[in-house]
Coordinates of C-alpha atoms and ligand atoms in Angstrom, one line a residue:
X1094 CA 114.6 95.5 85.2
X1095 CA 117.7 97.6 84.6
X1096 CA 118.7 99.4 81.5
X1097 CA 121.7 97.7 79.9
X1098 CA 123.7 100.9 79.8
X1099 CA 122.9 101.9 83.6
X1100 CA 126.4 100.4 84.4
X1101 CA 128.1 102.1 81.7
X1102 CA 126.8 105.6 82.9
X1103 CA 128.0 104.8 86.4
X1104 CA 131.5 103.2 85.7
X1105 CA 133.7 103.7 82.8
X1106 CA 136.2 101.2 83.7
X1107 CA 139.7 101.3 85.4
X1108 CA 141.2 103.3 82.4
X1109 CA 138.0 105.2 81.2
X1110 CA 137.7 106.9 84.4
X1111 CA 140.7 109.1 83.7
X1112 CA 139.4 110.0 80.5
X1113 CA 138.5 113.7 81.2
X1114 CA 142.0 114.4 82.5
X1115 CA 143.8 112.0 80.2
X1116 CA 142.2 111.9 76.6
X1117 CA 144.0 113.5 73.9
X1118 CA 147.3 114.0 75.9
X1119 CA 148.1 110.8 77.8
X1120 CA 145.8 108.5 75.9
X1121 CA 144.6 109.0 72.3
X1122 CA 147.3 111.6 71.7
X1123 CA 147.6 113.0 68.2
X1124 CA 151.4 112.6 67.1
X1125 CA 151.9 114.4 63.7
X1126 CA 154.5 114.2 60.9
X1127 CA 156.0 111.3 59.3
X1128 CA 156.7 108.2 61.5
X1129 CA 160.4 108.6 62.7
X1130 CA 162.5 109.6 65.9
X1131 CA 161.2 113.0 65.7
X1132 CA 157.6 114.0 65.4
X1133 CA 155.3 116.8 66.5
X1134 CA 153.0 116.8 69.4
X1135 CA 150.5 119.7 69.9
X1136 CA 152.8 121.8 67.7
X1137 CA 156.0 120.9 69.5
X1138 CA 158.9 118.9 68.3
X1139 CA 159.3 115.8 70.2
X1140 CA 161.7 112.8 70.3
X1141 CA 159.4 109.9 70.0
X1142 CA 159.9 106.7 72.0
X1143 CA 156.6 105.2 71.7
X1144 CA 156.3 103.8 68.3
X1145 CA 157.2 100.0 67.6
X1146 CA 158.9 100.8 64.0
X1147 CA 161.9 98.8 65.3
X1148 CA 163.9 98.7 62.1
X1149 CA 162.7 102.2 60.9
X1150 CA 160.9 100.7 57.9
X1151 CA 157.7 102.7 58.4
X1152 CA 159.0 105.8 56.4
X1153 CA 162.0 104.3 54.6
X1154 CA 162.0 105.9 51.1
X1155 CA 162.1 102.3 49.3
X1156 CA 159.2 101.0 51.5
X1157 CA 157.2 104.3 50.9
X1158 CA 157.7 103.8 47.1
X1159 CA 156.7 100.3 47.0
X1160 CA 153.6 101.0 49.2
X1161 CA 152.6 103.9 46.9
X1162 CA 153.2 101.9 43.7
X1163 CA 151.0 99.0 45.2
X1164 CA 148.3 101.4 46.1
X1165 CA 148.5 102.8 42.4
X1166 CA 148.3 99.3 41.0
X1167 CA 145.7 97.8 43.4
X1168 CA 143.9 100.5 45.1
X1169 CA 142.9 99.6 48.6
X1170 CA 140.1 97.3 47.9
X1171 CA 141.7 94.5 46.0
X1172 CA 141.2 91.6 46.5
X1173 CA 137.5 91.3 47.6
X1174 CA 136.1 88.7 49.7
X1175 CA 137.5 86.2 52.1
X1176 CA 140.5 84.1 51.0
X1177 CA 138.6 80.9 50.7
X1178 CA 135.8 82.7 48.4
X1179 CA 137.3 85.3 46.2
X1180 CA 140.1 87.0 48.0
X1181 CA 143.0 84.6 47.3
X1182 CA 145.9 85.5 45.1
X1183 CA 149.3 84.2 44.0
X1184 CA 151.2 87.2 45.8
X1185 CA 149.4 86.0 49.2
X1186 CA 150.7 82.6 48.5
X1187 CA 154.3 83.9 47.6
X1188 CA 154.5 86.1 50.7
X1189 CA 153.2 83.0 52.7
X1190 CA 156.2 80.9 51.4
X1191 CA 158.8 83.6 51.8
X1192 CA 157.6 84.1 55.6
X1193 CA 157.6 80.2 56.2
X1194 CA 161.2 80.1 54.8
X1195 CA 162.5 82.9 56.8
X1196 CA 161.1 81.4 60.2
X1197 CA 162.2 77.9 59.3
X1198 CA 158.8 76.4 59.1
X1199 CA 157.3 74.4 56.4
X1200 CA 154.3 76.6 55.7
X1201 CA 152.7 80.0 56.8
X1202 CA 149.2 81.7 56.5
X1203 CA 148.5 85.3 56.5
X1204 CA 146.2 87.0 59.2
X1205 CA 144.5 90.3 58.7
X1206 CA 145.2 91.5 62.0
X1207 CA 147.4 89.9 64.5
X1208 CA 144.9 90.3 67.3
X1209 CA 142.0 88.5 65.7
X1210 CA 144.3 85.9 64.1
X1211 CA 145.7 84.9 67.4
X1212 CA 142.2 84.5 68.9
X1213 CA 141.2 82.3 66.0
X1214 CA 144.5 80.4 66.0
X1215 CA 143.8 79.3 69.8
X1216 CA 140.1 78.6 69.0
X1217 CA 141.0 76.5 66.1
X1218 CA 143.7 74.5 67.8
X1219 CA 142.0 73.2 70.6
X1220 CA 138.5 71.5 71.3
X1221 CA 136.7 71.1 74.6
X1222 CA 138.8 68.2 75.7
X1223 CA 142.0 70.0 75.5
X1224 CA 143.9 72.0 78.2
X1225 CA 145.4 75.3 77.6
X1226 CA 148.4 76.2 79.8
X1227 CA 149.5 79.8 79.3
X1228 CA 151.6 82.6 81.0
X1229 CA 149.6 84.9 83.4
X1230 CA 151.0 88.0 81.6
X1231 CA 149.9 87.0 78.1
X1232 CA 148.8 89.8 75.6
X1233 CA 145.0 90.4 75.5
X1234 CA 144.8 88.6 72.2
X1235 CA 145.9 85.4 73.9
X1236 CA 143.6 85.9 76.9
X1237 CA 140.6 86.5 74.4
X1238 CA 141.5 83.3 72.4
X1239 CA 141.7 81.4 75.7
X1240 CA 138.2 82.8 76.6
X1241 CA 136.7 81.1 73.6
X1242 CA 138.0 77.7 74.7
X1243 CA 135.2 75.5 76.0
X1244 CA 137.6 73.2 78.1
X1245 CA 139.9 73.7 81.0
X1246 CA 142.7 76.2 81.2
X1247 CA 145.5 77.0 83.7
X1248 CA 147.8 80.0 83.9
X1249 CA 151.3 79.7 85.1
X1250 CA 153.2 82.7 87.0
X1251 CA 154.9 84.9 84.7
X1252 CA 157.8 83.3 83.1
X1253 CA 158.1 80.8 86.0
X1254 CA 159.1 77.3 84.8
X1255 CA 158.5 75.7 88.0
X1256 CA 154.9 77.0 88.2
X1257 CA 154.6 76.1 84.4
X1258 CA 155.5 72.3 85.6
X1259 CA 153.1 72.3 88.3
X1260 CA 150.6 73.4 85.9
X1261 CA 151.5 70.9 83.2
X1262 CA 151.3 68.1 85.9
X1263 CA 147.8 69.1 86.7
X1264 CA 146.8 69.6 83.0
X1265 CA 148.4 66.0 82.1
X1266 CA 146.2 64.4 84.7
X1267 CA 143.1 66.4 83.6
X1268 CA 143.9 65.5 79.8
X1269 CA 144.1 61.8 80.6
X1270 CA 140.6 61.9 81.8
X1271 CA 139.2 64.1 79.0
X1272 CA 141.2 62.3 76.3
X1273 CA 142.4 65.7 75.0
X1274 CA 146.0 67.2 74.4
X1275 CA 147.8 70.2 75.9
X1276 CA 148.6 73.6 74.3
X1277 CA 151.2 75.9 76.1
X1278 CA 151.3 79.5 75.1
X1279 CA 154.0 82.1 75.7
X1280 CA 155.2 85.3 74.2
X1281 CA 158.5 85.5 72.5
X1282 CA 159.0 88.9 74.1
X1283 CA 156.7 90.4 76.7
X1284 CA 155.7 93.6 75.5
X1285 CA 155.4 95.5 78.6
X1286 CA 158.5 94.7 80.5
X1287 CA 160.6 93.4 77.6
X1288 CA 161.5 90.0 79.0
X1289 CA 161.9 87.1 76.5
X1290 CA 159.6 84.3 77.2
X1291 CA 161.7 81.2 78.7
X1292 CA 161.2 79.5 75.4
X1293 CA 164.4 77.3 75.8
X1294 CA 163.2 76.0 79.2
X1295 CA 159.6 75.6 78.1
X1296 CA 160.7 73.7 75.2
X1297 CA 162.8 71.3 77.3
X1298 CA 159.8 70.2 79.2
X1299 CA 158.5 68.7 75.9
X1300 CA 160.9 65.8 77.0
X1301 CA 158.8 65.1 80.2
X1302 CA 155.2 66.4 79.2
X1303 CA 153.2 65.9 76.0
X1304 CA 152.4 69.3 74.7
X1305 CA 152.1 71.7 71.7
X1306 CA 153.9 75.1 71.9
X1307 CA 152.3 78.3 70.5
X1308 CA 154.5 81.6 70.6
X1309 CA 153.5 85.0 69.9
X1310 CA 156.7 86.8 68.8
X1311 CA 155.1 90.1 68.1
X1312 CA 158.2 92.0 69.5
X1313 CA 160.8 89.3 68.8
X1314 CA 160.3 89.0 65.1
X1315 CA 162.8 91.2 63.1
X1316 CA 164.6 92.3 66.3
X1317 CA 166.0 89.1 67.8
X1318 CA 168.0 86.2 66.6
X1319 CA 170.9 86.1 64.0
X1320 CA 168.8 86.5 61.1
X1321 CA 166.1 88.3 62.9
X1322 CA 163.7 85.4 62.7
X1323 CA 162.9 86.1 66.5
X1324 CA 163.1 84.9 69.9
X1325 CA 162.8 81.1 68.9
X1326 CA 166.0 81.6 66.7
X1327 CA 167.7 83.6 69.4
X1328 CA 167.2 80.8 72.0
X1329 CA 167.8 78.1 69.6
X1330 CA 164.6 76.5 69.9
X1331 CA 162.6 77.4 66.8
X1332 CA 162.0 73.9 65.7
X1333 CA 160.3 73.2 69.1
X1334 CA 157.9 75.9 68.5
X1335 CA 154.9 74.0 66.9
X1336 CA 152.9 77.2 65.9
X1337 CA 155.0 80.4 65.5
X1338 CA 153.1 83.8 65.3
X1339 CA 154.2 87.2 64.4
X1340 CA 152.5 90.6 63.5
X1341 CA 153.5 92.9 60.8
X1342 CA 152.5 95.9 63.2
X1343 CA 156.1 96.1 64.7
X1344 CA 159.3 95.5 62.8
X1345 CA 157.4 95.0 59.4
X1346 CA 155.8 98.6 60.0
X1347 CA 152.6 97.5 58.4
X1348 CA 149.3 95.9 59.1
X1349 CA 148.6 92.1 59.1
X1350 CA 150.3 89.1 60.8
X1351 CA 151.1 85.4 60.0
X1352 CA 151.2 82.0 61.8
X1353 CA 153.9 79.4 60.6
X1354 CA 153.9 75.8 61.4
X1355 CA 154.2 72.2 59.8
X1356 CA 152.2 72.1 56.3
X1357 CA 149.6 69.8 57.8
X1358 CA 148.9 72.3 60.5
X1359 CA 148.7 75.1 58.3
X1360 CA 146.4 73.1 55.9
X1361 CA 144.1 72.5 58.8
X1362 CA 144.1 76.2 60.1
X1363 CA 143.4 77.8 56.8
X1364 CA 140.1 75.8 56.8
X1365 CA 139.4 76.6 60.4
X1366 CA 140.5 80.1 61.4
X1367 CA 137.1 81.8 61.7
X1368 CA 138.5 85.2 61.9
X1369 CA 140.0 84.7 58.4
X1370 CA 137.2 82.4 56.9
X1371 CA 134.6 85.0 57.5
X1372 CA 136.6 88.2 56.9
X1373 CA 138.0 90.1 54.1
X1374 CA 141.4 88.9 52.7
X1375 CA 144.5 91.0 53.6
X1376 CA 144.4 93.9 51.1
X1377 CA 147.1 93.5 48.2
X1378 CA 148.9 96.7 49.0
X1379 CA 149.8 95.3 52.5
X1380 CA 150.9 92.1 50.8
X1381 CA 153.2 93.8 48.4
X1382 CA 154.5 96.0 51.1
X1383 CA 155.1 93.2 53.3
X1384 CA 157.2 91.3 50.8
X1385 CA 159.5 94.5 50.3
X1386 CA 159.8 94.9 54.1
X1387 CA 160.6 91.2 54.5
X1388 CA 163.2 91.5 51.7
X1389 CA 164.8 94.5 53.5
X1390 CA 164.7 92.8 57.0
X1391 CA 166.6 89.8 55.3
X1392 CA 169.0 91.7 53.4
X1393 CA 169.8 95.0 55.4
X1394 CA 171.4 93.7 58.6
X1395 CA 172.5 97.3 59.3
X1396 CA 169.0 98.2 60.3
X1397 CA 168.9 95.7 63.2
X1398 CA 172.5 96.6 64.0
X1399 CA 171.5 100.4 64.3
X1400 CA 168.5 99.4 66.4
X1401 CA 170.8 97.5 68.7
X1402 CA 173.2 100.2 68.9
X1403 CA 170.3 102.6 70.1
X1404 CA 169.0 99.9 72.4
X1405 CA 172.4 99.3 74.0
X1406 CA 173.2 102.9 74.4
X1407 CA 169.8 103.8 75.9
X1408 CA 169.7 100.7 78.3
X1409 CA 173.4 101.0 79.6
X1410 CA 172.9 104.7 80.0
X1411 CA 169.8 104.3 82.1
X1412 CA 171.4 101.8 84.2
X1413 CA 174.6 103.7 84.7
X1414 CA 172.6 106.5 85.9
X1415 CA 170.8 104.3 88.5
X1416 CA 167.4 103.8 86.9
X1417 CA 165.5 100.6 87.4
X1418 CA 164.8 99.1 83.8
X1419 CA 163.6 95.7 85.2
X1420 CA 164.7 92.6 83.6
X1421 CA 164.3 93.4 79.9
X1422 CA 166.1 91.2 77.4
X1423 CA 164.8 93.0 74.3
X1424 CA 164.5 96.3 72.7
X1425 CA 161.6 97.2 75.0
X1426 CA 163.0 99.4 77.6
X1427 CA 160.8 99.9 80.6
X1428 CA 161.7 102.5 83.3
X1429 CA 160.1 102.0 86.7
X1430 CA 159.5 104.9 89.2
X1431 CA 157.5 105.2 92.2
X1432 CA 154.6 107.6 92.3
X1433 CA 150.6 108.1 92.1
X1434 CA 149.0 108.3 88.8
X1435 CA 148.4 112.1 89.0
X1436 CA 152.2 112.3 89.8
X1437 CA 152.8 110.3 86.6
X1438 CA 150.7 112.6 84.5
X1439 CA 152.5 115.7 85.9
X1440 CA 155.9 113.9 85.1
X1441 CA 154.9 113.0 81.5
X1442 CA 153.6 116.3 80.8
X1443 CA 156.9 117.9 82.0
X1444 CA 158.8 115.2 79.8
X1445 CA 156.7 116.4 76.8
X1446 CA 156.5 120.2 77.2
X1447 CA 159.8 121.0 78.7
X1448 CA 162.1 118.4 77.5
X1449 CA 160.5 117.4 74.1
X1450 CA 160.5 113.7 75.1
X1451 CA 157.4 111.6 74.0
X1452 CA 157.1 108.1 75.7
X1453 CA 154.2 105.9 76.7
X1454 CA 153.2 105.8 80.2
X1455 CA 151.8 102.7 82.0
X1456 CA 150.0 102.9 85.3
X1457 CA 147.7 100.8 87.5
X1458 CA 145.8 98.7 86.7
X1459 CA 148.3 97.4 84.0
X1460 CA 151.1 97.4 86.6
X1461 CA 150.8 97.5 90.4
X1462 CA 149.6 100.5 92.3
X1463 CA 152.2 103.2 93.2
X1464 CA 154.5 102.4 90.3
X1465 CA 154.9 104.3 87.1
X1466 CA 156.2 102.6 84.1
X1467 CA 157.8 104.9 81.3
X1468 CA 158.3 102.6 78.1
X1469 CA 160.7 103.7 75.6
X1470 CA 160.9 101.9 72.3
X1471 CA 164.1 102.5 70.5
X1472 CA 164.3 102.1 66.8
X1473 CA 166.7 102.1 63.9
X1474 CA 165.8 105.9 63.2
X1475 CA 167.1 107.1 66.6
X1476 CA 170.3 108.7 67.1
X1477 CA 172.8 108.5 69.8
X1478 CA 172.1 112.3 70.2
X1479 CA 168.5 111.4 70.9
X1480 CA 169.5 109.0 73.5
X1481 CA 171.8 111.5 75.2
X1482 CA 169.1 114.2 75.3
X1483 CA 166.7 111.6 76.8
X1484 CA 169.0 110.3 79.5
X1485 CA 169.4 113.9 80.7
X1486 CA 165.9 114.5 80.8
X1487 CA 165.3 111.4 82.7
X1488 CA 167.9 112.7 85.2
X1489 CA 165.8 115.8 85.6
X1490 CA 162.4 114.3 85.9
X1491 CA 163.6 111.9 88.5
X1492 CA 165.0 114.7 90.8
X1493 CA 161.7 116.5 90.3
X1494 CA 159.7 113.4 91.2
X1495 CA 161.9 112.9 94.3
X1496 CA 161.7 116.5 95.4
X1497 CA 158.0 116.4 95.4
X1498 CA 157.5 118.8 92.4
X1499 CA 155.0 116.5 90.6
X1500 CA 153.2 115.9 94.0
X1501 CA 152.5 119.6 94.1
X1502 CA 151.5 120.0 90.5
X1503 CA 149.2 116.9 90.7
X1504 CA 147.5 118.1 93.8
X1505 CA 144.5 119.6 91.8
X1506 CA 144.2 116.3 89.6
X1507 CA 144.1 114.4 92.8
X1508 CA 141.4 116.6 94.4
X1509 CA 139.2 116.4 91.2
X1510 CA 139.6 112.7 91.2
X1511 CA 138.8 112.3 95.0
X1512 CA 142.2 110.4 95.4
Ligands
PLP1668 C1 152.3 90.4 71.8 C2 151.2 91.0 70.8 N1 150.5 90.0 70.2 C3 149.6 90.5 69.3 C4 149.4 91.8 68.8 C5 148.2 92.2 68.0 O1 148.9 92.4 66.6 P1 148.0 93.3 65.6 O2 148.5 94.7 66.0 O3 148.5 92.7 64.2 O4 146.6 93.1 65.7 C6 150.2 92.8 69.7 C7 150.1 94.2 69.1 O5 150.3 94.6 68.1 C8 151.2 92.3 70.4 O6 151.9 93.2 71.1

């Protein structure tokens, strides 16, 4: 019989195999300093384009003050226990009411982390007779939620309404046999490429098919829509979203998340979300901090306006200079280049060391082989000067990529990897 660890000794996984070349620099980098547009990386000043602090709240003095006061008042333990047992408070309820009102739903429920919360939400909404139909590019937390499902599931092609319809046809036939219902899941904004989910078109299919609609709006909440209530608001279909999900990990610059829906659905979920029933309540400092952030998000439109000024300057600047930024419809700004993984490493190193630009790099297997995706996340803390410096740096690195500089620099890495 094999030792369980044998496979792990042999194969570190598609990303893990790069650890010796990448760790500490390309993955698990240590950014230092306060969260803002400028931070330090390995002792050097860098413009940071890799943090989802969209509205610049993470280090806003008013936010820091409330966080510190809440920490002093409650410590980091309070309340102890799960919500159902001993971890429930008035402030948890108040925050839920405020969130529900903001996203135009009857009720909301707090989640300790978005990831586990989404997994449990999917788990709680379906039973073995139900069918899940979800976008093939869905976030890992949606995929893991679907993995728990004991019944049938279908993926539809990314943001492809025709493919969704085909799968809804299949799901409808199947549900008639099993006696179950259908759950459709999309993201409000797809975080890698920045496209909005086609929520309006999906919602329109409700006239033809009988399904409930769950939307993960992690990147849309706070950044999209007239009031910042997200992709559903922007596309005018918030009412057609049956269960709305957003995390505090992005615009809210905190930790935690929530789901919002009709009162009866939330009442059900709060008794059936296993990751919340059997885990410690969201700590009070985060609850108090989230209330402050939500209040600022609602009352300070200048934050979202500044964010979008930067998004528009960066995205139009990149397009004018001939960069391929794909089909983004959000703040997420991908830049697609062609090259191998070692070339991508050399390029990113050049960006960081010689141009002071820190952005995330995404390569195969997250995107197809031969493509390099540099992912830029503008925030309200960036300046137009940051944008100009970055655009010039991108021109320079593209020229070096095209003239083979990075191929030469990466030869040693390639040899080491046997590529
Ligand atoms: C689309 C999406 N859903 C869910 C999550 C998970 O949220 P959390 O960080 O609160 O666990 C993330 C990442 O933060 C995300 O990007």
